[in-house]
Amino acid sequence: FFVFTHTPQIHLLTVTHDSQAALFHGPNTPWELRSSPICPPTNGQILVKVLACTICGSDLHTICGRRSAHTPAVLGHEIVGQILRFGNNAPKTDATGATLDIGDRVVWTLVANCGQCYFCNHQLPQKCVNGYKYGHQQITHQTCWHGGFASHCTLVSGTHLVKVPDTISDNQAAPIGCATATIAAAVRTANLNPHESVLVIGAGMLGLTACAFAKSIKPRNLVCIELDPYRRSLADQFGANSTIAPNKLDLKSSDPDLQIGFDVVLECSGTNDGALEALELVRIGGRVVLVGAVFPSQPAPIVIENIVRKQLTIQGVHNYQIKDLICAVDFIKKYSDEFPFESLVTHSFGLHQIDQAIRFAQDSRNIRVAIRP
């Protein structure tokens, strides 16, 4: 395996007539490496070369059978790509209005949306009734890939792109289209303000990113709860003032910040225990944002009376709006030197090493593993 450091990257624009993808046929089923002629983009489509795709926790849920998927599929949705070709009616500017050219590196919205349905018109484009979700779709055209576990990805109409600045490496850029933008949405939803006390539960990619976002807003106190000691040490590097194991935080301590509870809790572990602890540790009138639960689980024993008496605001966040993707790119550009996002991608593998990559990604010490087709 290889450990990548933050060095300037030069991508040579190569021309090839073939593309390759690792097809997922279901849990406990061998991956299929399939080669096909490149599918030329038509109409509003854009063809990109996949430079790197990091393996998200939701990919692992699908691969391990914890959530269902229509197969065969090309998984992978945390992608940074390089524009190779434009369809005849494809957009030539990104979501910020910047000009797009062949050779540009880009990230894009996880969901391509129609812009016309009820949810698109009510600031929920990620829930578009006609949405197309990258890395989650069943293959319907044998030569067009729409996921990151492939050498190329065809972006469909309704996809919103953001150009990646040269100062952002591929390792930093790949998670932007999922984890980073989702946390940007969570922080926006929480309406985080300076000098508030913030609790982050979970120190995976979502939780570490949440710590960094929260720290940048200058909280009065920032605490991270995480079971794994190694991940707790990472939370220290991403801005947490203190870290602690679950169910060890005592609101009866002498610390006045802890006596009343936290102003904001960002629950990023995706577990019932994490959600229950969030409801316990948030102050009266506080805000809880639930982010990490993205596969079916057993019901949690929530006492509704506690929510009523504490007058809590509870919000779920799943994926994000276009403005959150823009915010995520801006955040990584501004804070890439302050927080070690580069180091979170610990290993990289070729497409033919997909089995090894998945094994490494299931190790809790590896926050992100990259596929580099």
PDB file of C-alpha atoms in Angstrom, residues 132-308:
ATOM      1  CA  TYR A 132     -30.174  10.369 -10.054  1.00  0.00           C
ATOM      2  CA  LYS A 133     -27.791   9.389  -7.250  1.00  0.00           C
ATOM      3  CA  TYR A 134     -24.178   8.709  -8.162  1.00  0.00           C
ATOM      4  CA  GLY A 135     -22.727   5.425  -6.944  1.00  0.00           C
ATOM      5  CA  HIS A 136     -26.162   4.075  -6.004  1.00  0.00           C
ATOM      6  CA  GLN A 137     -27.818   3.293  -9.354  1.00  0.00           C
ATOM      7  CA  GLN A 138     -28.302   0.002 -11.126  1.00  0.00           C
ATOM      8  CA  ILE A 139     -26.462  -0.184 -14.444  1.00  0.00           C
ATOM      9  CA  THR A 140     -28.915   0.215 -17.297  1.00  0.00           C
ATOM     10  CA  HIS A 141     -26.434   1.009 -20.082  1.00  0.00           C
ATOM     11  CA  GLN A 142     -23.562  -1.409 -20.465  1.00  0.00           C
ATOM     12  CA  THR A 143     -20.921   1.190 -21.340  1.00  0.00           C
ATOM     13  CA  CYS A 144     -21.845   4.191 -19.157  1.00  0.00           C
ATOM     14  CA  TRP A 145     -20.665   4.276 -15.562  1.00  0.00           C
ATOM     15  CA  HIS A 146     -22.193   6.563 -12.940  1.00  0.00           C
ATOM     16  CA  GLY A 147     -20.059   5.732  -9.926  1.00  0.00           C
ATOM     17  CA  GLY A 148     -16.520   6.215  -8.673  1.00  0.00           C
ATOM     18  CA  PHE A 149     -15.313   2.610  -8.737  1.00  0.00           C
ATOM     19  CA  ALA A 150     -14.578   3.121 -12.419  1.00  0.00           C
ATOM     20  CA  SER A 151     -12.056   4.833 -14.659  1.00  0.00           C
ATOM     21  CA  HIS A 152     -14.699   7.210 -16.050  1.00  0.00           C
ATOM     22  CA  CYS A 153     -17.989   8.652 -14.853  1.00  0.00           C
ATOM     23  CA  THR A 154     -20.752  10.155 -16.987  1.00  0.00           C
ATOM     24  CA  LEU A 155     -22.423  13.143 -15.328  1.00  0.00           C
ATOM     25  CA  VAL A 156     -26.068  13.495 -16.279  1.00  0.00           C
ATOM     26  CA  SER A 157     -28.181  16.616 -16.736  1.00  0.00           C
ATOM     27  CA  GLY A 158     -29.106  18.250 -13.449  1.00  0.00           C
ATOM     28  CA  THR A 159     -25.687  17.650 -11.910  1.00  0.00           C
ATOM     29  CA  HIS A 160     -24.119  20.725 -10.289  1.00  0.00           C
ATOM     30  CA  LEU A 161     -20.339  20.902 -10.483  1.00  0.00           C
ATOM     31  CA  VAL A 162     -17.784  22.940  -8.578  1.00  0.00           C
ATOM     32  CA  LYS A 163     -14.260  23.449  -9.904  1.00  0.00           C
ATOM     33  CA  VAL A 164     -11.526  22.278  -7.522  1.00  0.00           C
ATOM     34  CA  PRO A 165      -8.784  24.850  -6.818  1.00  0.00           C
ATOM     35  CA  ASP A 166      -5.200  23.786  -7.497  1.00  0.00           C
ATOM     36  CA  THR A 167      -4.362  24.135  -3.801  1.00  0.00           C
ATOM     37  CA  ILE A 168      -6.689  21.239  -2.908  1.00  0.00           C
ATOM     38  CA  SER A 169      -5.218  17.762  -3.419  1.00  0.00           C
ATOM     39  CA  ASP A 170      -7.172  14.800  -4.770  1.00  0.00           C
ATOM     40  CA  ASN A 171      -7.161  13.234  -1.306  1.00  0.00           C
ATOM     41  CA  GLN A 172      -8.780  16.340   0.148  1.00  0.00           C
ATOM     42  CA  ALA A 173     -11.161  16.799  -2.778  1.00  0.00           C
ATOM     43  CA  ALA A 174     -12.659  13.316  -3.103  1.00  0.00           C
ATOM     44  CA  PRO A 175     -14.728  13.324   0.144  1.00  0.00           C
ATOM     45  CA  ILE A 176     -16.105  16.798  -0.572  1.00  0.00           C
ATOM     46  CA  GLY A 177     -19.041  15.479  -2.618  1.00  0.00           C
ATOM     47  CA  CYS A 178     -20.390  13.473   0.323  1.00  0.00           C
ATOM     48  CA  ALA A 179     -18.885  13.755   3.816  1.00  0.00           C
ATOM     49  CA  THR A 180     -17.636  17.358   3.657  1.00  0.00           C
ATOM     50  CA  ALA A 181     -20.734  18.793   1.984  1.00  0.00           C
ATOM     51  CA  THR A 182     -23.039  16.819   4.292  1.00  0.00           C
ATOM     52  CA  ILE A 183     -21.339  18.329   7.335  1.00  0.00           C
ATOM     53  CA  ALA A 184     -21.557  21.767   5.732  1.00  0.00           C
ATOM     54  CA  ALA A 185     -25.320  21.144   5.566  1.00  0.00           C
ATOM     55  CA  ALA A 186     -25.419  19.910   9.166  1.00  0.00           C
ATOM     56  CA  VAL A 187     -23.558  22.966  10.484  1.00  0.00           C
ATOM     57  CA  ARG A 188     -25.835  25.260   8.475  1.00  0.00           C
ATOM     58  CA  THR A 189     -28.898  23.454   9.825  1.00  0.00           C
ATOM     59  CA  ALA A 190     -27.599  23.692  13.394  1.00  0.00           C
ATOM     60  CA  ASN A 191     -27.142  27.444  12.937  1.00  0.00           C
ATOM     61  CA  LEU A 192     -23.868  27.291  14.843  1.00  0.00           C
ATOM     62  CA  ASN A 193     -22.815  30.589  16.359  1.00  0.00           C
ATOM     63  CA  PRO A 194     -19.497  31.718  17.862  1.00  0.00           C
ATOM     64  CA  HIS A 195     -18.995  31.090  21.590  1.00  0.00           C
ATOM     65  CA  GLU A 196     -21.554  28.280  21.796  1.00  0.00           C
ATOM     66  CA  SER A 197     -20.709  24.931  23.389  1.00  0.00           C
ATOM     67  CA  VAL A 198     -20.671  22.132  20.825  1.00  0.00           C
ATOM     68  CA  LEU A 199     -20.641  18.352  21.195  1.00  0.00           C
ATOM     69  CA  VAL A 200     -19.734  16.069  18.291  1.00  0.00           C
ATOM     70  CA  ILE A 201     -20.573  12.387  18.695  1.00  0.00           C
ATOM     71  CA  GLY A 202     -18.480  10.067  16.538  1.00  0.00           C
ATOM     72  CA  ALA A 203     -15.019  10.663  15.085  1.00  0.00           C
ATOM     73  CA  GLY A 204     -15.204   9.039  11.701  1.00  0.00           C
ATOM     74  CA  MET A 205     -14.968  11.147   8.556  1.00  0.00           C
ATOM     75  CA  LEU A 206     -18.230  12.927   9.357  1.00  0.00           C
ATOM     76  CA  GLY A 207     -17.356  13.592  12.995  1.00  0.00           C
ATOM     77  CA  LEU A 208     -13.808  14.787  12.329  1.00  0.00           C
ATOM     78  CA  THR A 209     -15.077  17.096   9.606  1.00  0.00           C
ATOM     79  CA  ALA A 210     -17.762  18.347  11.989  1.00  0.00           C
ATOM     80  CA  CYS A 211     -15.099  19.121  14.591  1.00  0.00           C
ATOM     81  CA  ALA A 212     -13.135  21.142  12.049  1.00  0.00           C
ATOM     82  CA  PHE A 213     -16.205  23.081  10.870  1.00  0.00           C
ATOM     83  CA  ALA A 214     -17.277  23.781  14.446  1.00  0.00           C
ATOM     84  CA  LYS A 215     -13.769  24.873  15.471  1.00  0.00           C
ATOM     85  CA  SER A 216     -13.642  27.354  12.595  1.00  0.00           C
ATOM     86  CA  ILE A 217     -16.713  29.099  14.047  1.00  0.00           C
ATOM     87  CA  LYS A 218     -14.835  29.613  17.340  1.00  0.00           C
ATOM     88  CA  PRO A 219     -16.991  27.754  19.863  1.00  0.00           C
ATOM     89  CA  ARG A 220     -16.719  28.343  23.594  1.00  0.00           C
ATOM     90  CA  ASN A 221     -16.145  24.623  24.049  1.00  0.00           C
ATOM     91  CA  LEU A 222     -15.865  21.715  21.597  1.00  0.00           C
ATOM     92  CA  VAL A 223     -16.051  18.157  22.891  1.00  0.00           C
ATOM     93  CA  CYS A 224     -15.970  14.927  20.884  1.00  0.00           C
ATOM     94  CA  ILE A 225     -17.336  11.595  22.108  1.00  0.00           C
ATOM     95  CA  GLU A 226     -15.813   8.550  20.418  1.00  0.00           C
ATOM     96  CA  LEU A 227     -15.384   4.922  21.493  1.00  0.00           C
ATOM     97  CA  ASP A 228     -12.141   4.234  19.611  1.00  0.00           C
ATOM     98  CA  PRO A 229      -9.020   5.713  21.318  1.00  0.00           C
ATOM     99  CA  TYR A 230      -7.202   6.223  18.013  1.00  0.00           C
ATOM    100  CA  ARG A 231     -10.087   8.165  16.562  1.00  0.00           C
ATOM    101  CA  ARG A 232     -10.268  10.254  19.730  1.00  0.00           C
ATOM    102  CA  SER A 233      -6.644  11.224  19.119  1.00  0.00           C
ATOM    103  CA  LEU A 234      -7.599  12.347  15.621  1.00  0.00           C
ATOM    104  CA  ALA A 235     -10.408  14.500  17.010  1.00  0.00           C
ATOM    105  CA  ASP A 236      -7.775  16.391  18.999  1.00  0.00           C
ATOM    106  CA  GLN A 237      -6.076  17.260  15.703  1.00  0.00           C
ATOM    107  CA  PHE A 238      -9.377  18.464  14.213  1.00  0.00           C
ATOM    108  CA  GLY A 239     -10.114  21.039  16.877  1.00  0.00           C
ATOM    109  CA  ALA A 240     -11.723  19.264  19.818  1.00  0.00           C
ATOM    110  CA  ASN A 241     -10.875  20.864  23.157  1.00  0.00           C
ATOM    111  CA  SER A 242     -11.395  17.498  24.812  1.00  0.00           C
ATOM    112  CA  THR A 243     -12.379  13.954  23.856  1.00  0.00           C
ATOM    113  CA  ILE A 244     -14.048  11.255  25.890  1.00  0.00           C
ATOM    114  CA  ALA A 245     -15.492   7.758  25.548  1.00  0.00           C
ATOM    115  CA  PRO A 246     -19.294   7.284  25.332  1.00  0.00           C
ATOM    116  CA  ASN A 247     -21.324   7.507  28.533  1.00  0.00           C
ATOM    117  CA  LYS A 248     -18.406   9.025  30.452  1.00  0.00           C
ATOM    118  CA  LEU A 249     -19.437  12.674  30.339  1.00  0.00           C
ATOM    119  CA  ASP A 250     -20.780  13.914  33.660  1.00  0.00           C
ATOM    120  CA  LEU A 251     -23.132  16.882  33.506  1.00  0.00           C
ATOM    121  CA  LYS A 252     -22.744  17.229  37.280  1.00  0.00           C
ATOM    122  CA  SER A 253     -19.098  18.193  36.965  1.00  0.00           C
ATOM    123  CA  SER A 254     -17.758  21.487  38.275  1.00  0.00           C
ATOM    124  CA  ASP A 255     -17.423  22.808  34.710  1.00  0.00           C
ATOM    125  CA  PRO A 256     -20.239  25.363  34.259  1.00  0.00           C
ATOM    126  CA  ASP A 257     -20.356  24.542  30.528  1.00  0.00           C
ATOM    127  CA  LEU A 258     -21.285  20.974  31.308  1.00  0.00           C
ATOM    128  CA  GLN A 259     -23.759  21.603  34.094  1.00  0.00           C
ATOM    129  CA  ILE A 260     -26.539  22.765  31.802  1.00  0.00           C
ATOM    130  CA  GLY A 261     -25.586  20.722  28.719  1.00  0.00           C
ATOM    131  CA  PHE A 262     -24.424  21.652  25.226  1.00  0.00           C
ATOM    132  CA  ASP A 263     -25.973  24.311  23.031  1.00  0.00           C
ATOM    133  CA  VAL A 264     -25.552  22.135  19.926  1.00  0.00           C
ATOM    134  CA  VAL A 265     -24.971  18.411  19.440  1.00  0.00           C
ATOM    135  CA  LEU A 266     -23.928  17.006  16.052  1.00  0.00           C
ATOM    136  CA  GLU A 267     -24.578  13.255  16.111  1.00  0.00           C
ATOM    137  CA  CYS A 268     -22.281  11.688  13.511  1.00  0.00           C
ATOM    138  CA  SER A 269     -21.916   8.098  14.725  1.00  0.00           C
ATOM    139  CA  GLY A 270     -25.173   6.922  13.180  1.00  0.00           C
ATOM    140  CA  THR A 271     -25.941   4.735  16.199  1.00  0.00           C
ATOM    141  CA  ASN A 272     -28.946   4.564  18.499  1.00  0.00           C
ATOM    142  CA  ASP A 273     -26.644   4.943  21.501  1.00  0.00           C
ATOM    143  CA  GLY A 274     -25.169   8.091  19.978  1.00  0.00           C
ATOM    144  CA  ALA A 275     -28.597   9.601  19.358  1.00  0.00           C
ATOM    145  CA  LEU A 276     -29.755   8.811  22.889  1.00  0.00           C
ATOM    146  CA  GLU A 277     -26.629  10.359  24.387  1.00  0.00           C
ATOM    147  CA  ALA A 278     -27.148  13.435  22.215  1.00  0.00           C
ATOM    148  CA  LEU A 279     -30.644  13.910  23.664  1.00  0.00           C
ATOM    149  CA  GLU A 280     -29.284  13.482  27.168  1.00  0.00           C
ATOM    150  CA  LEU A 281     -26.374  15.906  26.868  1.00  0.00           C
ATOM    151  CA  VAL A 282     -28.009  18.767  24.946  1.00  0.00           C
ATOM    152  CA  ARG A 283     -29.193  21.641  27.130  1.00  0.00           C
ATOM    153  CA  ILE A 284     -32.789  22.778  27.576  1.00  0.00           C
ATOM    154  CA  GLY A 285     -33.708  24.648  24.401  1.00  0.00           C
ATOM    155  CA  GLY A 286     -30.701  23.199  22.557  1.00  0.00           C
ATOM    156  CA  ARG A 287     -30.367  21.854  19.036  1.00  0.00           C
ATOM    157  CA  VAL A 288     -29.568  18.307  17.958  1.00  0.00           C
ATOM    158  CA  VAL A 289     -28.641  17.475  14.359  1.00  0.00           C
ATOM    159  CA  LEU A 290     -28.619  13.791  13.416  1.00  0.00           C
ATOM    160  CA  VAL A 291     -26.338  13.007  10.488  1.00  0.00           C
ATOM    161  CA  GLY A 292     -24.799   9.544  10.561  1.00  0.00           C
ATOM    162  CA  ALA A 293     -27.705   7.075  10.478  1.00  0.00           C
ATOM    163  CA  VAL A 294     -27.894   5.928   6.851  1.00  0.00           C
ATOM    164  CA  PHE A 295     -28.962   2.287   7.100  1.00  0.00           C
ATOM    165  CA  PRO A 296     -31.904   0.535   8.821  1.00  0.00           C
ATOM    166  CA  SER A 297     -31.534  -0.215  12.527  1.00  0.00           C
ATOM    167  CA  GLN A 298     -33.632  -1.221  15.487  1.00  0.00           C
ATOM    168  CA  PRO A 299     -35.916   1.466  16.966  1.00  0.00           C
ATOM    169  CA  ALA A 300     -34.379   3.622  19.692  1.00  0.00           C
ATOM    170  CA  PRO A 301     -36.179   3.874  23.078  1.00  0.00           C
ATOM    171  CA  ILE A 302     -36.776   7.621  23.072  1.00  0.00           C
ATOM    172  CA  VAL A 303     -38.853   9.171  25.866  1.00  0.00           C
ATOM    173  CA  ILE A 304     -40.943  11.810  24.121  1.00  0.00           C
ATOM    174  CA  GLU A 305     -41.618  13.649  27.397  1.00  0.00           C
ATOM    175  CA  ASN A 306     -37.917  14.489  27.681  1.00  0.00           C
ATOM    176  CA  ILE A 307     -37.948  16.137  24.264  1.00  0.00           C
ATOM    177  CA  VAL A 308     -41.036  18.157  25.175  1.00  0.00           C
TER     178      VAL A 308
END
